[in-house]
XYZ file of C-alpha atoms in Angstrom:
590
model
C 196.207 116.199 185.739
C 195.887 119.803 186.952
C 194.078 120.661 190.190
C 191.511 122.598 188.133
C 190.765 119.593 185.893
C 190.534 117.333 188.934
C 188.028 119.689 190.504
C 185.985 119.747 187.273
C 185.839 115.943 187.061
C 184.901 115.663 190.736
C 182.221 118.271 190.177
C 180.838 116.303 187.216
C 180.779 113.097 189.274
C 178.996 114.931 192.095
C 176.405 116.267 189.644
C 175.798 112.801 188.190
C 175.299 111.352 191.689
C 172.987 114.261 192.577
C 170.878 113.599 189.476
C 170.425 109.962 190.440
C 169.614 111.012 194.016
C 166.847 113.238 192.624
C 165.478 110.896 189.959
C 166.174 107.571 191.685
C 168.557 104.747 190.692
C 166.018 103.232 188.287
C 165.296 106.516 186.506
C 165.678 106.581 182.733
C 165.997 109.403 180.237
C 163.547 109.209 177.353
C 162.143 111.154 174.440
C 158.558 112.026 173.572
C 157.793 113.457 170.155
C 155.319 116.304 170.320
C 152.440 116.250 167.856
C 153.578 118.273 164.837
C 151.667 121.435 164.030
C 149.882 121.684 160.699
C 152.271 122.435 157.796
C 155.288 122.312 160.131
C 158.499 120.581 159.093
C 161.760 120.112 160.921
C 164.931 121.589 159.457
C 168.602 120.878 160.047
C 168.865 123.648 162.661
C 166.100 121.928 164.669
C 168.150 118.722 164.681
C 171.278 120.553 165.791
C 169.250 122.453 168.399
C 168.446 119.153 170.100
C 172.176 118.627 170.705
C 172.726 122.084 172.216
C 169.580 121.682 174.367
C 170.805 118.393 175.833
C 174.509 119.213 176.208
C 174.741 123.010 176.389
C 172.530 125.994 177.105
C 170.403 125.799 173.977
C 166.718 126.525 173.541
C 164.168 123.871 174.415
C 162.978 122.309 171.138
C 159.260 122.505 170.395
C 159.126 119.240 168.452
C 160.373 116.842 171.126
C 160.282 116.559 174.913
C 163.305 115.120 176.733
C 162.340 113.313 179.905
C 164.968 113.369 182.685
C 167.393 115.261 180.439
C 170.200 115.575 183.057
C 170.606 111.799 183.020
C 171.818 111.794 179.388
C 175.605 111.337 179.562
C 176.377 111.419 175.856
C 174.922 112.298 172.444
C 176.024 110.482 169.294
C 175.076 112.070 165.968
C 175.289 109.849 162.897
C 175.067 111.487 159.468
C 173.825 109.179 156.691
C 173.499 111.195 153.444
C 171.403 109.744 150.625
C 168.711 108.034 152.697
C 165.432 109.820 152.010
C 161.914 108.932 153.109
C 161.084 107.116 149.871
C 164.082 104.784 150.040
C 163.668 104.173 153.767
C 159.970 103.279 153.493
C 160.572 100.958 150.551
C 163.404 99.196 152.426
C 162.130 99.430 156.000
C 162.561 95.664 156.485
C 166.215 95.830 155.495
C 166.662 98.902 157.713
C 164.591 97.612 160.645
C 167.457 98.350 163.058
C 166.818 102.083 162.630
C 163.290 101.755 164.056
C 164.358 99.247 166.718
C 166.993 101.674 168.025
C 165.301 105.018 167.451
C 161.626 104.488 166.708
C 159.661 106.190 163.955
C 161.613 108.956 162.152
C 160.533 112.548 161.649
C 160.815 114.144 158.187
C 163.393 116.915 157.860
C 163.410 119.596 155.174
C 166.866 119.404 153.633
C 168.810 122.213 152.013
C 168.308 122.877 148.324
C 169.543 120.191 145.948
C 171.829 122.886 144.508
C 173.749 122.699 147.780
C 176.540 120.218 148.234
C 177.139 117.862 151.134
C 179.457 120.332 152.839
C 176.619 122.832 153.268
C 174.439 120.174 154.895
C 177.234 119.259 157.320
C 177.810 122.976 157.860
C 174.169 123.398 158.955
C 174.555 120.561 161.473
C 178.011 121.394 162.805
C 177.939 125.204 163.062
C 175.800 127.387 165.341
C 174.594 130.949 164.951
C 175.846 133.448 167.497
C 176.110 137.215 167.815
C 178.871 138.734 165.737
C 181.815 140.257 167.591
C 184.162 141.427 164.929
C 185.207 145.029 165.503
C 188.780 143.975 166.155
C 188.869 141.807 163.040
C 187.391 144.568 160.886
C 189.962 147.066 162.212
C 192.797 144.674 161.385
C 191.348 143.828 157.961
C 191.055 147.516 157.025
C 194.749 148.024 157.849
C 195.782 144.972 155.844
C 193.743 146.109 152.839
C 195.112 149.655 153.159
C 198.589 148.134 153.130
C 197.638 146.190 149.991
C 196.466 149.369 148.281
C 199.834 151.065 148.981
C 201.382 148.873 146.303
C 204.874 147.419 146.504
C 206.120 150.033 148.959
C 207.726 149.014 152.230
C 205.152 147.727 154.677
C 203.918 150.191 157.272
C 205.347 149.347 160.706
C 201.860 149.808 162.167
C 200.370 147.181 159.865
C 199.159 144.340 162.107
C 200.580 140.870 161.783
C 198.662 138.009 160.302
C 198.714 136.424 163.757
C 196.562 139.303 165.049
C 194.084 138.745 162.254
C 193.747 135.030 163.010
C 192.809 135.737 166.617
C 189.565 137.407 165.572
C 188.120 135.132 162.881
C 185.168 132.763 163.370
C 186.770 129.796 161.559
C 190.375 128.761 160.894
C 191.630 129.756 157.460
C 191.841 126.114 156.356
C 188.022 126.003 156.628
C 187.895 127.919 153.326
C 190.363 125.751 151.413
C 189.004 123.418 148.742
C 188.183 119.863 149.741
C 189.549 116.934 147.735
C 186.159 116.635 146.046
C 186.127 120.352 145.152
C 189.662 120.144 143.790
C 188.627 117.256 141.545
C 185.382 118.895 140.408
C 187.151 122.155 139.522
C 189.862 120.621 137.373
C 192.907 120.788 139.634
C 195.509 118.427 138.155
C 197.576 115.960 140.139
C 200.028 113.175 139.440
C 200.835 114.537 135.989
C 204.242 113.189 134.927
C 205.585 116.591 133.848
C 204.236 118.454 136.926
C 206.282 119.439 139.969
C 204.763 119.331 143.456
C 205.209 121.844 146.259
C 207.423 120.520 149.059
C 207.398 120.908 152.860
C 209.253 123.967 154.085
C 212.884 123.266 155.079
C 213.464 122.733 158.793
C 213.857 126.039 160.604
C 212.331 128.028 157.735
C 208.822 129.303 158.546
C 206.775 129.099 155.337
C 204.479 131.833 154.049
C 201.098 130.900 155.499
C 199.041 132.640 152.783
C 200.066 133.892 149.339
C 197.963 135.109 146.406
C 198.842 134.066 142.856
C 197.854 135.284 139.419
C 199.341 134.331 136.054
C 198.960 135.598 132.503
C 199.113 133.380 129.439
C 199.623 133.774 125.699
C 198.655 131.343 122.951
C 201.397 129.305 121.273
C 201.169 126.517 118.705
C 200.915 124.147 121.700
C 198.067 126.069 123.354
C 198.148 128.432 126.344
C 201.592 128.986 127.849
C 202.801 131.014 130.805
C 204.061 134.562 130.204
C 203.798 136.314 133.603
C 203.712 135.189 137.254
C 202.777 137.395 140.212
C 202.709 136.463 143.896
C 201.684 138.818 146.705
C 201.873 138.162 150.446
C 199.058 138.558 152.971
C 199.781 142.294 153.388
C 199.484 142.821 149.629
C 203.200 143.253 149.046
C 204.498 141.874 145.745
C 207.147 139.226 146.427
C 207.416 137.853 142.878
C 206.480 139.426 139.559
C 208.274 138.127 136.478
C 207.729 137.746 132.756
C 208.330 134.288 131.289
C 209.418 133.338 127.773
C 207.239 130.497 126.386
C 209.133 127.509 125.014
C 207.057 127.543 121.795
C 206.440 130.261 119.226
C 203.632 132.659 120.185
C 200.755 132.826 117.704
C 198.552 135.202 119.742
C 199.722 137.424 122.595
C 196.110 137.523 123.847
C 196.832 141.129 124.844
C 193.252 142.204 125.574
C 193.156 139.616 128.365
C 196.809 138.977 129.271
C 198.114 142.527 128.964
C 201.235 141.007 127.377
C 202.724 142.509 124.233
C 205.514 141.509 121.879
C 207.697 144.352 123.170
C 207.322 143.202 126.786
C 208.742 139.747 126.018
C 211.439 140.900 123.606
C 214.413 140.669 126.009
C 212.935 138.126 128.444
C 215.083 135.004 129.039
C 213.317 133.521 132.095
C 212.040 130.037 131.246
C 209.282 127.950 132.783
C 211.905 125.907 134.620
C 213.464 129.085 136.058
C 210.135 130.391 137.362
C 209.198 126.986 138.790
C 212.381 127.040 140.887
C 211.591 130.518 142.221
C 207.964 129.589 142.844
C 208.862 126.497 144.859
C 211.193 128.530 147.084
C 208.235 130.743 148.075
C 205.265 128.365 148.001
C 205.596 125.309 150.206
C 203.243 122.418 150.850
C 201.954 124.186 153.993
C 201.248 127.478 152.162
C 197.611 128.366 151.458
C 197.510 129.652 147.892
C 194.766 132.151 147.019
C 193.588 132.834 143.475
C 190.637 133.019 141.086
C 190.129 129.800 139.075
C 193.587 128.907 140.273
C 193.552 125.565 138.451
C 194.419 127.478 135.246
C 197.406 129.229 136.859
C 198.791 125.996 138.325
C 198.262 124.249 134.996
C 200.303 126.934 133.226
C 203.002 126.647 135.901
C 202.883 122.820 135.692
C 202.831 122.648 139.478
C 200.596 120.596 141.810
C 199.426 122.180 145.064
C 196.432 121.065 147.122
C 196.032 123.790 149.763
C 193.964 126.305 147.813
C 191.398 129.044 148.422
C 189.688 129.659 145.080
C 187.551 132.821 145.061
C 185.685 131.530 141.999
C 184.421 128.685 144.225
C 184.292 130.647 147.491
C 181.834 133.160 146.005
C 179.433 130.770 144.306
C 177.413 131.895 141.308
C 173.611 131.600 141.799
C 173.434 129.355 138.733
C 175.398 126.560 140.302
C 177.881 125.416 137.674
C 178.757 128.962 136.538
C 181.558 131.040 138.098
C 181.495 134.769 138.775
C 184.168 136.862 137.045
C 186.860 138.397 139.245
C 186.030 141.909 138.013
C 182.376 141.392 139.045
C 183.342 140.252 142.544
C 185.822 143.117 142.907
C 183.222 145.685 141.868
C 180.535 144.264 144.118
C 182.450 143.453 147.275
C 185.573 145.626 147.125
C 183.974 148.643 145.450
C 186.869 148.717 143.008
C 186.843 148.399 139.226
C 189.597 146.193 137.793
C 190.473 144.898 134.312
C 188.989 148.063 132.767
C 192.092 149.814 131.442
C 191.666 148.546 127.883
C 195.254 147.288 127.963
C 194.469 143.834 129.305
C 194.626 142.356 132.785
C 197.257 143.302 135.360
C 198.311 140.226 137.374
C 199.376 142.362 140.360
C 195.966 144.022 140.463
C 194.181 140.678 140.084
C 196.270 138.912 142.753
C 195.561 141.683 145.259
C 191.852 141.560 144.468
C 191.665 137.800 145.087
C 193.577 138.237 148.352
C 191.176 140.915 149.592
C 188.120 138.879 148.578
C 189.466 135.882 150.485
C 190.196 138.043 153.553
C 186.636 139.390 153.520
C 185.270 135.862 153.654
C 187.747 134.759 156.310
C 187.056 137.766 158.541
C 183.298 137.980 158.100
C 182.490 134.284 158.274
C 179.649 132.790 156.233
C 176.407 134.687 155.617
C 174.250 135.432 152.575
C 175.268 137.447 149.534
C 174.312 136.684 145.918
C 170.606 136.724 145.078
C 169.185 133.495 143.774
C 168.673 132.974 140.073
C 167.243 130.053 138.153
C 168.422 128.459 134.967
C 165.611 128.810 132.477
C 163.148 125.959 132.765
C 164.858 124.237 135.700
C 162.945 124.110 138.996
C 164.541 125.934 141.899
C 163.872 125.170 145.531
C 161.399 127.816 146.785
C 163.109 128.073 150.183
C 166.534 128.696 148.611
C 167.415 132.355 149.146
C 170.978 132.184 147.967
C 173.389 129.835 146.296
C 176.295 131.373 148.137
C 177.314 132.652 151.502
C 179.473 135.725 151.718
C 180.066 138.978 153.614
C 176.859 140.525 154.978
C 177.281 144.071 153.662
C 174.408 146.462 154.362
C 173.101 144.634 157.465
C 173.248 146.595 160.755
C 175.991 145.172 163.029
C 173.457 144.558 165.809
C 171.578 142.148 163.538
C 174.582 140.314 162.148
C 175.199 136.718 163.166
C 178.229 134.542 162.647
C 178.457 130.791 162.761
C 180.611 129.047 165.357
C 181.626 125.434 165.325
C 179.248 123.261 167.315
C 182.215 121.519 168.940
C 183.584 124.888 170.105
C 180.211 125.773 171.641
C 180.074 122.436 173.462
C 183.635 122.976 174.692
C 182.538 126.281 176.236
C 180.153 124.244 178.396
C 182.842 121.779 179.429
C 181.730 119.012 177.080
C 184.333 116.840 175.382
C 183.750 116.022 171.700
C 185.059 113.564 169.142
C 184.748 113.847 165.375
C 185.145 110.692 163.298
C 184.883 111.491 159.596
C 186.837 111.987 156.378
C 189.899 114.200 156.637
C 188.259 117.225 154.947
C 185.331 117.298 157.389
C 187.582 116.691 160.393
C 189.851 119.526 159.289
C 186.960 121.940 158.792
C 184.839 121.283 161.858
C 187.127 119.888 164.551
C 187.606 122.301 167.456
C 190.855 122.992 169.266
C 190.054 120.779 172.260
C 188.100 118.063 170.411
C 189.347 114.654 169.301
C 189.635 114.674 165.507
C 189.860 111.225 163.971
C 190.111 110.997 160.155
C 188.828 107.796 158.538
C 188.504 106.553 154.958
C 185.695 103.952 155.114
C 182.443 103.237 156.936
C 183.942 100.177 158.636
C 186.786 102.305 159.980
C 184.303 105.017 161.009
C 182.306 102.409 162.930
C 185.276 100.997 164.849
C 186.660 104.452 165.718
C 183.222 105.800 166.664
C 182.574 102.861 169.009
C 185.877 103.577 170.738
C 184.801 107.211 171.291
C 181.312 106.122 172.389
C 182.990 104.104 175.157
C 185.244 107.035 176.138
C 183.768 108.437 179.370
C 185.529 111.783 178.839
C 183.590 112.411 175.609
C 180.013 113.711 175.698
C 179.441 114.272 171.957
C 180.455 112.020 169.075
C 179.953 112.806 165.388
C 180.449 110.311 162.607
C 179.292 109.716 159.044
C 178.440 106.608 157.024
C 179.144 107.641 153.428
C 178.922 104.343 151.523
C 175.321 104.881 150.379
C 175.926 108.340 148.944
C 179.140 107.210 147.242
C 177.051 104.521 145.501
C 174.429 107.092 144.435
C 177.134 109.356 143.014
C 178.620 106.469 141.048
C 175.183 105.655 139.621
C 174.578 109.290 138.616
C 177.985 109.528 136.903
C 177.195 106.503 134.699
C 175.722 108.256 131.635
C 174.317 105.123 130.055
C 172.606 104.027 133.260
C 171.328 107.542 133.904
C 169.787 107.912 130.436
C 168.073 104.552 130.821
C 166.698 105.580 134.200
C 165.447 108.921 132.854
C 163.658 107.151 130.002
C 161.974 104.781 132.469
C 160.909 107.667 134.692
C 159.496 109.629 131.762
C 157.512 106.572 130.650
C 156.204 106.034 134.192
C 155.145 109.663 134.598
C 153.470 109.633 131.180
C 151.444 106.522 132.112
C 150.424 108.058 135.424
C 149.325 111.286 133.743
C 147.165 109.344 131.315
C 145.598 107.277 134.101
C 145.303 110.250 136.493
C 146.938 108.061 139.124
C 149.812 110.159 140.422
C 152.499 108.246 142.316
C 156.029 109.125 143.251
C 158.917 107.575 141.359
C 160.044 104.381 143.051
C 163.638 103.521 143.831
C 165.359 100.952 141.656
C 166.843 98.763 144.394
C 169.716 96.736 142.952
C 171.325 93.847 144.845
C 174.356 96.088 145.409
C 172.189 98.806 146.954
C 170.413 96.278 149.165
C 173.787 95.012 150.423
C 174.859 98.583 151.226
C 171.641 99.205 153.184
C 172.046 95.916 155.036
C 175.599 96.826 156.079
C 174.392 100.273 157.176
C 171.680 98.669 159.291
C 174.224 96.413 161.043
C 176.509 99.367 161.749
C 173.675 101.409 163.293
C 172.731 98.519 165.583
C 176.383 98.111 166.573
C 176.704 101.777 167.583
C 173.465 101.603 169.578
C 174.575 98.408 171.353
C 177.755 100.164 172.551
C 176.015 103.258 173.919
C 176.104 103.740 177.689
C 172.805 103.709 179.566
C 170.619 106.781 178.804
C 172.885 107.973 175.958
C 171.123 109.547 172.976
C 171.549 108.486 169.351
C 170.534 110.926 166.612
C 170.569 109.701 163.008
C 170.192 112.472 160.434
C 170.132 111.704 156.715
C 170.401 115.366 155.697
C 169.076 114.740 152.190
C 168.294 112.019 149.670
C 169.842 111.370 146.272
C 171.029 114.868 145.367
C 173.678 113.357 143.077
C 171.130 112.444 140.401
C 169.362 115.791 140.842
C 172.568 117.726 140.214
C 173.408 115.501 137.238
C 169.986 116.039 135.605
C 170.209 119.790 136.251
C 173.553 119.793 134.455
C 172.069 117.916 131.500
C 169.300 120.510 131.233
C 171.642 123.499 131.600
C 174.006 122.155 128.926
C 171.182 120.811 126.729
C 173.442 117.938 125.707
C 170.734 115.362 124.979
C 168.057 116.218 122.414
C 166.610 112.699 122.291
C 164.428 113.342 125.352
C 161.746 115.982 125.681
C 163.088 118.853 127.804
C 159.634 119.407 129.292
C 159.399 115.777 130.433
C 162.934 115.771 131.837
C 162.038 118.875 133.872
C 159.014 117.013 135.307
C 161.235 114.090 136.254
C 163.669 116.529 137.866
C 160.861 118.087 139.908
C 159.923 114.653 141.226
C 163.523 113.674 141.992
C 164.168 116.988 143.704
C 161.023 116.721 145.843
C 162.124 113.279 147.029
C 165.735 114.270 147.684
C 164.819 117.295 149.767
C 162.981 115.318 152.427
C 165.497 113.838 154.803
C 164.847 111.911 157.999
C 165.735 112.305 161.661
C 165.746 109.329 164.040
C 166.193 109.924 167.771
C 166.546 107.228 170.424
C 167.816 106.777 173.966
C 169.687 103.658 175.078
C 167.762 101.648 177.685
């Protein structure tokens, strides 16, 4: 242990003793909820603000008073997605441990149901702070200028990618697709005819970031690869080759691909040849940037999981839609692409995706696209945007970036541990925090308890995901969903006729009751292992957004004509209203 660390620990022990000297050996920390103001509702930032108030130099919350705050040695935040007020109240006996440990919950206004779970976690685990990005912007301008120079030799004054990474608010891996996003966006894995990227050979530093774009023609077997382009992080082209399809071409698709019969006339490079070249450049550790990159990898017949997809990064306001690359380029790069009339240019497209990704990486996450509703589908009134992107047009003095909560706590000398799935751990773990990936709630419980007992850790985050996984499974079952929608429509119709308006009740199956019972036992176990005066915060974030998103998709695709659209919209309004009221429980161990 260094002398400096020893001094810090001795200082902390001295402070703790001083606190007990002031408050007395029998003193206890406690919480008192302030009476809520009329029409006031907590939000996720209020919940996070409680953590920074207790452990860092945050603002004193208006909704709760912390008695003897310096006596609190640790804060544990438990995220339980899927548990809304309606489900909790209907199953309060099964979940009685929540009230025993933390008292009566406060309602929390969740994010829009259009949001995914990552955005809810993002609101809890990132903090707003003043933007300091002049250095990053200077570096980014030079990199983009280098990109615009084409395939010329790189300028010696062009800064390295290492310089860029020193000035960004989040690590680049924060913007890569999660396993769930890869699955939802059609990225293929474990296909028998696919090759997988491999770890870089020992002693060979891999390219950290590369941008890819491919062009395809139509053969009698469907779309096949005809051109592959890869550019490095400075915009220099490191691979650009035409490929001869293995089947006869029936449509060169020239207006999109830019490929003509003459271009492929003397080409002998096969798919196998280009795969070999590709795998020499792109390794398992390489972050691959592209727009709807699942199509390019499908044409290449290659599996790669470390991906930044600008079609996902810049979300369309209509949820399931994706913005075209030319639209993003025009709006955010101020450059028109794909407008020559001769088809797309893969070099031009690859550079555009690279620059769009760099803008996000350098500028962090703030608002961009304006919100838009799908006709007839209710939209959350407090949703201002379905995406977060570069904050162009806002004066620098007013611009805020988001820092990781664990990094902020580290600045104040607080140790942190994150116990969650590997995607969340990778995104939100700070450099000096303990990051512990887990794959089940039972594993999360055992690992979290270990960190709760660790005296060097002052903040512990974990998630119990079993409930929301169950809700997602229920929503994905089309037959069960249609039956549930029919029952809800019938219930709402009866209530309208009797003028007796009630909210839709949860259908509590034996399986769901078992899940809630296990959750209750886990919460009590965490509380029982807390040290004296430690704080436990349980935040549900949102209710059953899985069914909301599924019903929205049904309405947008208009796939089922057997049910009245108007009545389905009313059901959706009710489901959405329920899902957007989460809960916050706060307790102190006595």
